[in-house]
XYZ file of C-alpha atoms in Angstrom:
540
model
C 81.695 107.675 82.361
C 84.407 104.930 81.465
C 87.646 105.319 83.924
C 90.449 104.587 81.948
C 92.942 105.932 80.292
C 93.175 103.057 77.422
C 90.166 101.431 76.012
C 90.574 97.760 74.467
C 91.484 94.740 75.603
C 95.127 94.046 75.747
C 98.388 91.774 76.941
C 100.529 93.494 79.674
C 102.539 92.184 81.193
C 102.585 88.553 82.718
C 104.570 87.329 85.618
C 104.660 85.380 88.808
C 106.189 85.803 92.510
C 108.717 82.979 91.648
C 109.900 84.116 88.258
C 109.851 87.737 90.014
C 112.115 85.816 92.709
C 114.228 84.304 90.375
C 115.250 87.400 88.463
C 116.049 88.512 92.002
C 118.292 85.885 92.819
C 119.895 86.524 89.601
C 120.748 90.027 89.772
C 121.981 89.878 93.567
C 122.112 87.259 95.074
C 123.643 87.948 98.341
C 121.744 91.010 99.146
C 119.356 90.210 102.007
C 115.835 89.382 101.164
C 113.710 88.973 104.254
C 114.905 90.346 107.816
C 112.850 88.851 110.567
C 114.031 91.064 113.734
C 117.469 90.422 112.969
C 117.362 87.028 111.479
C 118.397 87.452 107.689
C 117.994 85.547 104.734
C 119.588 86.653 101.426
C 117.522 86.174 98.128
C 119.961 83.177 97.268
C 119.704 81.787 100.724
C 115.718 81.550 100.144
C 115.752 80.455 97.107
C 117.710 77.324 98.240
C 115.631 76.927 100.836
C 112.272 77.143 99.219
C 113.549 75.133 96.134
C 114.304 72.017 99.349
C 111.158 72.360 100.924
C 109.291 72.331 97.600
C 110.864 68.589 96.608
C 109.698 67.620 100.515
C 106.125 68.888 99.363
C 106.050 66.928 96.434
C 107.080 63.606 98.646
C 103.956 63.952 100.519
C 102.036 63.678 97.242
C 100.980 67.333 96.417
C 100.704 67.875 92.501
C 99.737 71.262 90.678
C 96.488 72.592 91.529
C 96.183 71.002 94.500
C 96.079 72.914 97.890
C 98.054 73.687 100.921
C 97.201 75.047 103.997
C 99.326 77.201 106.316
C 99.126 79.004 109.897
C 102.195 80.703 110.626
C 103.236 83.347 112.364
C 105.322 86.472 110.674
C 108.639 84.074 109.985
C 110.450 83.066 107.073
C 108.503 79.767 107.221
C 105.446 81.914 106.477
C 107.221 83.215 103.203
C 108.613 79.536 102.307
C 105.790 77.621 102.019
C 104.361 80.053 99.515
C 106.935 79.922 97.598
C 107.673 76.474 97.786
C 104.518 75.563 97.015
C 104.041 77.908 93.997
C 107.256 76.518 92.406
C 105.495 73.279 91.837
C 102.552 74.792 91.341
C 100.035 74.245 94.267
C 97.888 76.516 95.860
C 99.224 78.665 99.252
C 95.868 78.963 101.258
C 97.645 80.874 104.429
C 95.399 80.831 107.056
C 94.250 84.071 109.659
C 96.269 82.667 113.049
C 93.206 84.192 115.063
C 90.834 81.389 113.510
C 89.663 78.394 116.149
C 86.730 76.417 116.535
C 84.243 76.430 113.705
C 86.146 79.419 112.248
C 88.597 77.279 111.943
C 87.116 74.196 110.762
C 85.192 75.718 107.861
C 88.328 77.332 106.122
C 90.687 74.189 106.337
C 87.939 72.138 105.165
C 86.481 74.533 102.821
C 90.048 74.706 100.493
C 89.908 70.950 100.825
C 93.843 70.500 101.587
C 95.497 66.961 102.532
C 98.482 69.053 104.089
C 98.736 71.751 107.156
C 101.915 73.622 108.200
C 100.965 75.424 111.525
C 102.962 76.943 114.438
C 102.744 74.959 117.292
C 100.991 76.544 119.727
C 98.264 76.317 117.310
C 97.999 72.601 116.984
C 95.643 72.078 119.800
C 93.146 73.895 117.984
C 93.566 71.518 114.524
C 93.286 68.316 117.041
C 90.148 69.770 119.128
C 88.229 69.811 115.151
C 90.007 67.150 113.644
C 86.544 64.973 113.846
C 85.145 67.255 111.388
C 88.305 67.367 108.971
C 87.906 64.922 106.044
C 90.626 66.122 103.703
C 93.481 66.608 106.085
C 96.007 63.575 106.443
C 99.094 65.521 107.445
C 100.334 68.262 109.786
C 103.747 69.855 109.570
C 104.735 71.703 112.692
C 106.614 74.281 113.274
C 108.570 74.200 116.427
C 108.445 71.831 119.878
C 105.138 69.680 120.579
C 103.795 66.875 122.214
C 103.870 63.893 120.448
C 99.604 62.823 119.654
C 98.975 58.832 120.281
C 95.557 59.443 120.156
C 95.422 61.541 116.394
C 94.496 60.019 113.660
C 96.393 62.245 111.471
C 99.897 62.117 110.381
C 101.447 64.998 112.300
C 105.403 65.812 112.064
C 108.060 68.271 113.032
C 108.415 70.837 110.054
C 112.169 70.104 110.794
C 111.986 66.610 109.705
C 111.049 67.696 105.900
C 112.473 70.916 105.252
C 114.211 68.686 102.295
C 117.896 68.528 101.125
C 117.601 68.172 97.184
C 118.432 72.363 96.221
C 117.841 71.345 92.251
C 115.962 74.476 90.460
C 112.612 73.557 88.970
C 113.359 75.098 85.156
C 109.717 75.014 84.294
C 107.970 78.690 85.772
C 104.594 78.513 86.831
C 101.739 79.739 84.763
C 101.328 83.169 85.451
C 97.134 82.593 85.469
C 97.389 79.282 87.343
C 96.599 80.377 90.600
C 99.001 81.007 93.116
C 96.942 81.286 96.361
C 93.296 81.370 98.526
C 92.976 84.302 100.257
C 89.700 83.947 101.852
C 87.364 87.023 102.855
C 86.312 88.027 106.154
C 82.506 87.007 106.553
C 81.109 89.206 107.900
C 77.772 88.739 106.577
C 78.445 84.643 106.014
C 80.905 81.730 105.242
C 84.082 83.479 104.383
C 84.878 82.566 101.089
C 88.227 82.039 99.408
C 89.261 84.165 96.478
C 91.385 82.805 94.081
C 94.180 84.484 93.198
C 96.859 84.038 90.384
C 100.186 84.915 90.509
C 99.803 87.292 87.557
C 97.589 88.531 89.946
C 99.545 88.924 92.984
C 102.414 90.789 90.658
C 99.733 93.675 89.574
C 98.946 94.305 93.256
C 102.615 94.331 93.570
C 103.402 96.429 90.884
C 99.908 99.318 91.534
C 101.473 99.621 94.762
C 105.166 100.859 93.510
C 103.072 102.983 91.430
C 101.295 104.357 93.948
C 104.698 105.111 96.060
C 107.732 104.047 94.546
C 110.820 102.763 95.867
C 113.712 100.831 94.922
C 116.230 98.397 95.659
C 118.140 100.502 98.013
C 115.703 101.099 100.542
C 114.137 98.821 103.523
C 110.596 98.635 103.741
C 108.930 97.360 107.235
C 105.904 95.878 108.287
C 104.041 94.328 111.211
C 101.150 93.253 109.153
C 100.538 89.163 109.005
C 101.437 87.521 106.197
C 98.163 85.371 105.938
C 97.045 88.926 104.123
C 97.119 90.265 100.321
C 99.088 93.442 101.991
C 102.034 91.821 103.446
C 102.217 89.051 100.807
C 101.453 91.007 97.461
C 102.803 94.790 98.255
C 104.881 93.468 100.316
C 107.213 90.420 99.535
C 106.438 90.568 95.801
C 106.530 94.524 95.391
C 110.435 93.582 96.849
C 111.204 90.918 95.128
C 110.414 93.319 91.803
C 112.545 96.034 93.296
C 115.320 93.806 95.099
C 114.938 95.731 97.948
C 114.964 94.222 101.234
C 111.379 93.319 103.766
C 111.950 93.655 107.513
C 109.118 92.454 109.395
C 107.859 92.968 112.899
C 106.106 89.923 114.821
C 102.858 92.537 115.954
C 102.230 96.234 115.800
C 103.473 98.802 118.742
C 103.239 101.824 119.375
C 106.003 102.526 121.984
C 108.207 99.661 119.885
C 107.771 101.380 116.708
C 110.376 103.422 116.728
C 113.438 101.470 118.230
C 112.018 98.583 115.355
C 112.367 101.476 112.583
C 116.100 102.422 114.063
C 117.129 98.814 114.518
C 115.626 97.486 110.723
C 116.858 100.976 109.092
C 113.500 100.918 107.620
C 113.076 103.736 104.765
C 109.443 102.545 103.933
C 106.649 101.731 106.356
C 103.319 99.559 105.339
C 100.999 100.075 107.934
C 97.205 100.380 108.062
C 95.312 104.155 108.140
C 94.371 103.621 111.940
C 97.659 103.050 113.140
C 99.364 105.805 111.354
C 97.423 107.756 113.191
C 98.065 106.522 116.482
C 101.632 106.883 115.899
C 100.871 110.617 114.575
C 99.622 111.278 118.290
C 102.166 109.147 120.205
C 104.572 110.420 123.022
C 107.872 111.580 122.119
C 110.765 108.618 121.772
C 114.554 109.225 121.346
C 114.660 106.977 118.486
C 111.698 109.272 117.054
C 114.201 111.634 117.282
C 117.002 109.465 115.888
C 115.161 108.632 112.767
C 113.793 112.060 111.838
C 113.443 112.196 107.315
C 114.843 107.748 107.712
C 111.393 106.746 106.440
C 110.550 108.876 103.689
C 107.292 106.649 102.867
C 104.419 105.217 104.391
C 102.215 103.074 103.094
C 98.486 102.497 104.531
C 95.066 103.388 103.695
C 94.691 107.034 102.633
C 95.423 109.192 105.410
C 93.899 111.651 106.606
C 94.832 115.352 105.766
C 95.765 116.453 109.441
C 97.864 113.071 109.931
C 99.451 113.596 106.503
C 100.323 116.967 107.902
C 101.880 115.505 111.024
C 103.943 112.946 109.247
C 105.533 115.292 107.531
C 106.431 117.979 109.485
C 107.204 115.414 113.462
C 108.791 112.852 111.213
C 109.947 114.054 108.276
C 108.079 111.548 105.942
C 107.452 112.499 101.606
C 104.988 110.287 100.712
C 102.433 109.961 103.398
C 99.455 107.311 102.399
C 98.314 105.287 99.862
C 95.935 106.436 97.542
C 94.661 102.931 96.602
C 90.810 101.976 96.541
C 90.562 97.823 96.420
C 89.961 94.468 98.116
C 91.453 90.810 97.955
C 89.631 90.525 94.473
C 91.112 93.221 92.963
C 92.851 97.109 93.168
C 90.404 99.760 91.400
C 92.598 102.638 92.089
C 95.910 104.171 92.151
C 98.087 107.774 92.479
C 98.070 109.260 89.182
C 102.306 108.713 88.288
C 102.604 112.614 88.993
C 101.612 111.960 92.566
C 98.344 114.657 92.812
C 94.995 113.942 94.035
C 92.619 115.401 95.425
C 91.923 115.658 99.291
C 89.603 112.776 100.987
C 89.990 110.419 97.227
C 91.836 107.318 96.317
C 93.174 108.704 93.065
C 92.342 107.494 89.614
C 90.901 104.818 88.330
C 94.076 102.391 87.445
C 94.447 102.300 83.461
C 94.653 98.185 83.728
C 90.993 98.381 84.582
C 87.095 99.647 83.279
C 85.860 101.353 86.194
C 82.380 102.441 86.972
C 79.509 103.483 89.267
C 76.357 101.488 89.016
C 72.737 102.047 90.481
C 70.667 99.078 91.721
C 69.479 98.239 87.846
C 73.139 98.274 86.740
C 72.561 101.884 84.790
C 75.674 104.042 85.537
C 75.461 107.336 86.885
C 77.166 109.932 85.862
C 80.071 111.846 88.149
C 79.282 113.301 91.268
C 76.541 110.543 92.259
C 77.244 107.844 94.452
C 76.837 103.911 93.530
C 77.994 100.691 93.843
C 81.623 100.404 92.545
C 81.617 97.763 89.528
C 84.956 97.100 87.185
C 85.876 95.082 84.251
C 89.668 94.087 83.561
C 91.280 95.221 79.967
C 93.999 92.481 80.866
C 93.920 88.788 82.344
C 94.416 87.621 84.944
C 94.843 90.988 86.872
C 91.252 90.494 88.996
C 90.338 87.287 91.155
C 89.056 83.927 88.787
C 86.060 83.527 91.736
C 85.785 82.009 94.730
C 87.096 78.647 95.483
C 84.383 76.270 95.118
C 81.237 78.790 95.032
C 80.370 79.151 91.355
C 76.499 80.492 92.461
C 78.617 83.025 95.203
C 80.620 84.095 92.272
C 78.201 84.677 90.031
C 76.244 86.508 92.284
C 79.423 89.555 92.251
C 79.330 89.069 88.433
C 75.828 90.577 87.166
C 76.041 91.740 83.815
C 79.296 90.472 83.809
C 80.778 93.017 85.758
C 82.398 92.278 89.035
C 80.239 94.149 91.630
C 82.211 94.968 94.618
C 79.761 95.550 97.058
C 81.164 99.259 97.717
C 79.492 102.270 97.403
C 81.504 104.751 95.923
C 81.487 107.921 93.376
C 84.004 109.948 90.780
C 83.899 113.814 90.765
C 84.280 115.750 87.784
C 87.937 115.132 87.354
C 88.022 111.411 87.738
C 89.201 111.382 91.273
C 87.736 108.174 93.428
C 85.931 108.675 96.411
C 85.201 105.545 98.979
C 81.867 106.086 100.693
C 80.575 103.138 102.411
C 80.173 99.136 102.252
C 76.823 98.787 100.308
C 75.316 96.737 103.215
C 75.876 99.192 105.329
C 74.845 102.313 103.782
C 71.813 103.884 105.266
C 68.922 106.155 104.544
C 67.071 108.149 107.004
C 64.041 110.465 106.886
C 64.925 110.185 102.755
C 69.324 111.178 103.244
C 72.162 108.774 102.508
C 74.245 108.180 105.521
C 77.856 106.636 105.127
C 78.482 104.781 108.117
C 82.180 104.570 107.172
C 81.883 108.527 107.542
C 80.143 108.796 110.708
C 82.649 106.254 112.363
C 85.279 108.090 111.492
C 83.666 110.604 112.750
C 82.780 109.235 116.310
C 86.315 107.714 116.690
C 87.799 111.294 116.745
C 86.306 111.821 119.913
C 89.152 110.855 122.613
C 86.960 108.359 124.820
C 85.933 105.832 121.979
C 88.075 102.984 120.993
C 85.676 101.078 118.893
C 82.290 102.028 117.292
C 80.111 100.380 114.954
C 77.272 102.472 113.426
C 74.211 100.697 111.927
C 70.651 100.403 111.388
C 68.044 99.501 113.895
C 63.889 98.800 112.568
C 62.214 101.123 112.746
C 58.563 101.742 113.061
C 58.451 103.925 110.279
C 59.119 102.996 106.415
C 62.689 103.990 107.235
C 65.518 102.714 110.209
C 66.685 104.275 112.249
C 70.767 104.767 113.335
C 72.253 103.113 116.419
C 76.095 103.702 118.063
C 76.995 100.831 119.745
C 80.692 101.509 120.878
C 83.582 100.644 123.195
C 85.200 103.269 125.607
C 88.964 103.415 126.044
C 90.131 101.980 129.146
C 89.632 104.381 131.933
C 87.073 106.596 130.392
C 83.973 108.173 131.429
C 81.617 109.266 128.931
C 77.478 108.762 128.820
C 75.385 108.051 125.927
C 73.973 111.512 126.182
C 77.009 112.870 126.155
C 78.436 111.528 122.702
C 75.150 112.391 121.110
C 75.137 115.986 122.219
C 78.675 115.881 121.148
C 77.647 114.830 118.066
C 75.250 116.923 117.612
C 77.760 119.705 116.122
C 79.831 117.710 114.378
C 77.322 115.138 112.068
C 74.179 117.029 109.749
C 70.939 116.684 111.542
C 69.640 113.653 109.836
C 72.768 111.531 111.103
C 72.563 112.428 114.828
C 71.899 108.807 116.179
C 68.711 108.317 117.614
C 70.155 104.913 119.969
C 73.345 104.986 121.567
C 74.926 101.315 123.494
C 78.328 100.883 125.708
C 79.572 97.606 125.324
C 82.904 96.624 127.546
C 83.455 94.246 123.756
C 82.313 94.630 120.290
C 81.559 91.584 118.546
C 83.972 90.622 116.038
C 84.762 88.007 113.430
C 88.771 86.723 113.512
C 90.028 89.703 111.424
C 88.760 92.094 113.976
C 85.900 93.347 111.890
C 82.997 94.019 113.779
C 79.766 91.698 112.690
C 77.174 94.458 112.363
C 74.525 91.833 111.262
C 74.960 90.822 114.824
C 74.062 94.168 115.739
C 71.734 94.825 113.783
C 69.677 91.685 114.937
C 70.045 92.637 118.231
C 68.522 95.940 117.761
C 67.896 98.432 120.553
C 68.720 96.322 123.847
C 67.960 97.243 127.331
C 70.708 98.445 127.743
C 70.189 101.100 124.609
C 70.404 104.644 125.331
C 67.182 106.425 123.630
C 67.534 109.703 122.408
C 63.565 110.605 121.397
C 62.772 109.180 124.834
C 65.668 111.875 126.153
C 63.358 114.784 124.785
C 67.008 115.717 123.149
C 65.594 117.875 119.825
C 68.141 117.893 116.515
C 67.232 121.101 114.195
C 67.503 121.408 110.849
């Protein structure tokens, strides 16, 4: 079953964050841009700004194509040096500000960059791997540091070459050239940078409006870094093609969420699923209050019907969720433009792409059966051109010529989108599917877990078998017994966990994402709670 609503191969449009920036500038050019706690630029204002720093970049010798690395924190510096450096056309690789050590090492060496803007509190981490850098010569930093004797690399204040010369670059960048390395998590090895146009970053953009419109009127907040596709792409661009104004927070809290949303007069929130529905279950705040029907969307990973529920009716909210399946490579899915969809989906298949469910020989199966999630673009330059560097890695994603995302997923009868689990994860047990994504979700509704991991554990037998391994909220008592008798009505039969583990920490890669490979290499510890050794019994 094909998941479109036009066949063929065709045009569409073609565009870029700059060009999207400069018809910005043109159409108002005082209205503020980017609001930074307070600190406001307008769109004229940053385009100066951006145009001077991008004439310093080019006096340090970088020339189209060629990379630049960045680790900034949520500040208009984080915003510039994109910009800047996609108006001469070199590639933004912004960097996660959690990496260090080998993390660390492997992405700044991986993109191959001879330039580094970074805050300052994070140079000690660039000098403590600098032995192992052979690309980098330069490091821009941002804000007060200690000058380095003892460095061989060239490392000055980001003050000292902001630039003076304002002169507009006439010539646009290519709207397939790419605009930026956003590199994936690795979780299972090397993170991997995925290179992304600028064409590219404007379809994110524009799925997103799509998916919940707004306009140039209204103020849309986020705390989410700007070293990700979701702040950067349906964030600043999605703006920039609105005019609207971006308010953003320097980290996510609950009690501060609030007071941020009075102070920013925020209309439209971009957050992710989990903390909408923290907020849904926070303590009453005046400025909760105060702010009743202000934000009339919020953006995030598709909600939950219950939190939905409470958006609406505690804070007066319209459009609660987005209804978007995708990753850095590329969106699959989108809101029909009437705005229905079913409950627990991520809409429809978006009409820029050929959408499909695959089994394990690349047949597709038909609707109602679950497979890995494969897609096809009927435009350019709206999917990710590889990964940087790793022509076998991106082959591998590109059997049959399809880009396999590594998702399970499945379409019902009407075309509606269901996510089901990552592929590597998905697990079969005594001859049943189990979506580990599902039983998480499950697990984390129960009020002493604050982080769980479910995944597979050898087994004996031809099939694993399922381990918990989770983290308790502070202050919590809870046994292993416990949660599995507790799960017990709330799982089918064939998912009740047969190992449970406490951990006081989960491990995790610098996104936060837990590495189950780690876990599942470790297998059933010591320390692992044993249910068949219990004598607990799980009927049919």
């Amino acid at each position: 079953m094909t998941h479109t609503t036009e066949t063929g191969w065709r045009t569409g449009p073609r565009d870029t964050p700059v060009a999207a920036l400069r018809r910005a500038v043109g159409a108002h050019p005082q209205k503020v841009f980017l609001d930074f706690c307070g600190e406001t630029h307008t769109y004229e204002e940053f385009d100066r700004a951006s145009n001077r720093f991008a004439h310093s970049l080019q006096e340090l010798g970088l020339v189209a194509g060629a990379p630049i690395v960045s680790m900034l924190d949520n500040n208009v510096d984080a915003v510039t040096t994109w910009i800047a450096a996609n108006k001469i056309s070199v590639i933004s690789v912004p960097l996660n500000t959690a990496l260090i050590g080998q993390f660390l090492r492997h992405q700044i060496e991986d993109a191959g960059a001879t330039v580094l803007v970074c805050e300052a509190r994070y140079l000690p981490r660039v000098l403590a791997i600098e032995g192992e850098l052979t690309a980098l010569k330069t490091v821009l930093v941002r804000g007060e540091f200690e000058a380095q004797s003892g460095s061989a690399l060239n490392i000055a204040a980001l003050d000292d070459h902001r630039g003076a010369d304002e002169s507009v670059f006439d010539e646009l960048p290519d709207p397939g050239a790419l605009n930026a390395l956003i590199y994936t998590s690795g979780t299972t090895g090397p993170s991997k940078g995925c290179m992304i146009t600028g064409n590219q970053m404007c379809h994110f953009a524009r799925m997103l409006t799509r998916s919940a419109p707004f306009g140039p009127d209204d103020i849309y907040w986020t705390p989410l870094p700007l070293f990700h596709m979701n702040a950067i792409a349906t964030g600043v661009v999605s703006v920039m093609l609105v005019g609207a104004t971006i308010s953003f927070a320097p980290k996510f809290s609950v009690s501060g969420f609030w007071p941020a949303v009075e102070k920013s007069g925020a209309t439209v929130v971009s957050i992710l699923g989990s903390l909408g529905t923290l907020l849904a279950r926070a303590d009453e705040h005046e400025a909760m209050a105060r702010c009743f029907g202000q934000v009339h969307t919020v953006k995030g990973n598709p909600f939950p019907e219950e939190v939905k529920q409470i958006w609406r009716t505690r804070f007066g909210a319209k459009h609660v969720g987005s209804n978007i399946y995708g990753l850095t490579e590329g969106l699959l899915t989108s809101m029909p433009a009437d705005g229905s969809y079913a409950e627990g989906s991520s809409g429809k298949a978006a009409p820029e792409l050929d959408v499909r469910i695959f089994d394990d020989n690349d047949n597709e199966v038909p609707a109602g059966t679950a497979g890995e999630v494969v897609c096809r673009p009927l435009m350019p330059d709206i999917i990710f051109k590889g990964y940087w560097r790793r022509p076998d890695d991106t082959l591998k994603v590109m059997g049959n010529m399809w880009f396999h995302t590594g998702d399970i997923g499945m379409f019902d009868e009407n075309g509606f989108f269901y996510f089901v689990d990552r592929k590597k994860d998905y697990l079969r047990r005594r001859g049943e599917n189990i979506s580990s994504f599902e039983m998480e979700s499950s697990i984390l509704t129960h009020p002493a877990i604050e982080q769980v991991a479910v995944h597979a554990v050898p087994s004996p037998l031809q099939e694993d078998d399922l381990k918990v391994t989770a983290k308790l909220k502070p202050g919590a008592t809870l046994t292993e017994e416990d949660l599995c008798r507790w799960l017990v009505d709330r799982v089918p039969y064939y998912a009740v966990p047969r190992y449970v583990e406490f951990r006081s920490e989960l491990p995790v890669n610098p996104q936060g994402r837990v590495l189950k490979f780690q876990l599942r290499d470790e297998g059933a510890t010591e320390a692992t709670w044993d249910r068949e050794a219990s004598g607990i019994t799980v009927d049919r």
